[in-house]
Amino acid sequence: MDNCIFCKIIKGEIPSSKIYEDDDVLAILDISQATHGHTLVISKAHYPNFLSTPKEIMHKVMDVAQRIGQVEIAVLGAKGVNILTNVGEEAGQTIMHYHVHVVPRYTRDAGFQITLKENAVDKSLLPALANKIKEKL
Ligand code: AMP
Ligand code: ZN
């Protein structure tokens, strides 16, 4: 797709630090390196995000993300890893081409914090909320 940074990387028009490539998937180091080894796993075909990517391709990207997480823990001394994918600008997505972040975590990470803080909600509303989602699955 024109003007998509990841499509340009896949076509070789923009340089990248590649760590894995097959027919459907490319993995590169994120240029911003939130932590040491921060990697992006990208579908070669252009789909806007995780939710709009065909299952088969989405699964292939996740397979590679799993493997890279395992290897980064083994070779970089990471103690853990965050696997995340942003969907939509409100969720922090800046490049609208499906990709998964693999973020190795160390004992003292300054560059990356992820904390899900509890929002004050009336817990008695949770069953109705669960039903609203469940009905459409
Ligand atoms: P997101 O905010 O989830 O859309 O993530 C996009 C990521 O792409 C950011 O973490 C950027 O640092 C990264 N990024 C942007 N341009 C490049 C590039 N040329 N090479 C590698 N990573 C990039
Ligand atoms: Zn693209």
Coordinates of C-alpha atoms and ligand atoms in Angstrom, one line a residue:
M1 CA 0.0 0.0 0.0
D2 CA 1.3 3.5 -0.9
N3 CA 2.7 5.6 1.9
C4 CA 2.7 2.7 4.4
I5 CA 6.1 2.5 6.2
F6 CA 5.8 -1.2 6.8
C7 CA 4.9 -1.9 3.2
K8 CA 8.0 0.1 2.2
I9 CA 10.1 -1.9 4.6
I10 CA 8.7 -5.2 3.2
K11 CA 9.5 -4.1 -0.4
G12 CA 13.0 -3.1 0.7
E13 CA 12.5 0.6 0.0
I14 CA 13.3 1.5 3.7
P15 CA 16.1 -0.2 5.5
S16 CA 15.4 -2.3 8.6
S17 CA 17.1 -4.7 11.0
K18 CA 15.5 -8.0 10.0
I19 CA 15.5 -10.9 12.3
Y20 CA 13.1 -13.3 10.6
E21 CA 11.4 -13.6 7.2
D22 CA 9.2 -16.1 5.4
D23 CA 6.5 -15.8 2.7
D24 CA 3.9 -14.2 5.0
V25 CA 5.8 -12.7 7.9
L26 CA 8.6 -10.3 8.6
A27 CA 10.2 -9.5 12.0
I28 CA 12.4 -6.5 12.5
L29 CA 13.8 -4.6 15.5
D30 CA 11.6 -1.6 16.4
I31 CA 13.5 1.5 15.6
S32 CA 12.5 3.0 19.0
Q33 CA 13.7 0.1 21.2
A34 CA 11.4 0.5 24.2
T35 CA 13.5 -2.2 25.7
H36 CA 16.6 -4.0 24.5
G37 CA 15.5 -6.3 21.7
H38 CA 12.0 -4.8 21.1
T39 CA 10.8 -6.5 18.0
L40 CA 7.9 -6.0 15.5
V41 CA 6.4 -9.0 13.8
I42 CA 4.6 -7.8 10.7
S43 CA 2.3 -9.5 8.2
K44 CA 3.7 -9.1 4.7
A45 CA 0.3 -8.4 3.2
H46 CA -1.2 -5.1 4.2
Y47 CA -4.1 -5.4 6.6
P48 CA -5.0 -2.4 8.9
N49 CA -4.8 -4.2 12.2
F50 CA -5.2 -7.5 14.2
L51 CA -9.0 -7.4 14.0
S52 CA -9.1 -7.0 10.2
T53 CA -6.4 -9.6 9.4
P54 CA -7.5 -13.1 8.1
K55 CA -7.1 -15.7 10.8
E56 CA -4.5 -17.7 9.0
I57 CA -2.2 -14.7 8.6
M58 CA -2.9 -13.5 12.1
H59 CA -2.0 -16.9 13.5
K60 CA 1.3 -17.0 11.5
V61 CA 2.3 -13.6 12.9
M62 CA 1.5 -14.8 16.4
D63 CA 3.5 -18.0 15.9
V64 CA 6.5 -16.0 15.0
A65 CA 5.9 -13.6 18.0
Q66 CA 5.8 -16.6 20.3
R67 CA 9.1 -18.0 18.9
I68 CA 10.9 -14.6 19.1
G69 CA 9.7 -14.2 22.7
Q70 CA 11.1 -17.6 23.6
V71 CA 14.5 -16.9 21.9
E72 CA 14.8 -13.4 23.3
I73 CA 14.4 -14.7 26.9
A74 CA 17.0 -17.4 26.1
V75 CA 19.6 -15.2 24.4
L76 CA 19.1 -11.7 25.8
G77 CA 18.6 -12.5 29.5
A78 CA 15.1 -11.1 29.5
K79 CA 13.1 -12.2 32.5
G80 CA 9.7 -11.8 30.7
V81 CA 8.1 -10.4 27.6
N82 CA 5.1 -8.4 26.7
I83 CA 3.3 -9.4 23.5
L84 CA 1.0 -6.7 22.4
T85 CA -0.8 -5.3 19.4
N86 CA -2.5 -1.9 19.2
V87 CA -5.8 -1.6 17.3
G88 CA -6.8 1.9 16.4
E89 CA -5.4 5.4 17.2
E90 CA -7.2 5.4 20.5
A91 CA -5.3 2.3 21.5
G92 CA -2.0 3.8 20.4
Q93 CA -1.7 2.4 16.9
T94 CA 0.4 4.7 14.8
I95 CA 1.1 2.5 11.8
M96 CA -2.0 1.1 10.3
H97 CA -0.5 -2.1 9.1
Y98 CA -1.0 -5.2 11.3
H99 CA 2.0 -5.9 13.6
V100 CA 2.7 -7.4 17.0
H101 CA 5.2 -5.9 19.4
V102 CA 7.5 -8.4 21.3
V103 CA 8.9 -6.4 24.2
P104 CA 11.5 -8.2 26.3
R105 CA 11.4 -7.2 30.0
Y106 CA 14.3 -7.0 32.3
T107 CA 14.7 -6.4 36.0
R108 CA 14.9 -2.6 35.6
D109 CA 13.1 -1.4 32.5
A110 CA 12.9 2.4 32.2
G111 CA 11.6 2.5 28.6
F112 CA 8.4 0.6 28.9
Q113 CA 5.7 0.5 31.5
I114 CA 2.4 -1.4 31.1
T115 CA 0.0 -1.3 34.0
L116 CA -3.7 -1.9 33.8
K117 CA -5.2 0.2 36.5
E118 CA -8.5 -0.6 38.0
N119 CA -11.2 1.8 36.9
A120 CA -13.9 2.5 39.5
V121 CA -16.9 0.7 38.2
D122 CA -20.1 -0.6 39.8
K123 CA -19.3 -4.4 39.9
S124 CA -23.0 -5.2 39.9
L125 CA -23.1 -4.1 36.3
L126 CA -20.5 -6.7 35.2
P127 CA -23.0 -9.6 34.5
A128 CA -25.1 -7.4 32.1
L129 CA -21.8 -6.2 30.5
A130 CA -20.7 -9.8 30.0
N131 CA -24.0 -10.7 28.5
K132 CA -23.9 -7.8 26.0
I133 CA -20.6 -9.0 24.6
K134 CA -21.4 -12.7 24.9
E135 CA -24.6 -12.4 22.9
K136 CA -22.7 -11.4 19.8
L137 CA -19.9 -14.0 19.9
Ligands
AMP1 P1 2.2 1.1 16.9 O1 2.3 2.4 17.7 O2 1.7 0.0 17.6 O3 1.6 1.4 15.5 O4 3.8 0.8 16.6 C1 4.5 1.3 15.5 C2 5.9 1.0 15.8 O5 6.7 1.2 14.6 C3 6.5 2.1 16.8 O6 7.0 1.4 18.0 C4 7.7 2.7 16.0 O7 8.8 2.9 16.8 C5 8.0 1.6 15.0 N1 8.6 2.2 13.7 C6 8.2 3.3 13.1 N2 9.0 3.4 12.0 C7 9.9 2.4 12.0 C8 10.9 1.9 11.1 N3 11.3 2.6 10.0 N4 11.6 0.8 11.4 C9 11.3 0.1 12.6 N5 10.3 0.4 13.4 C10 9.6 1.6 13.1
ZN2 ZN 1.3 -1.6 4.7

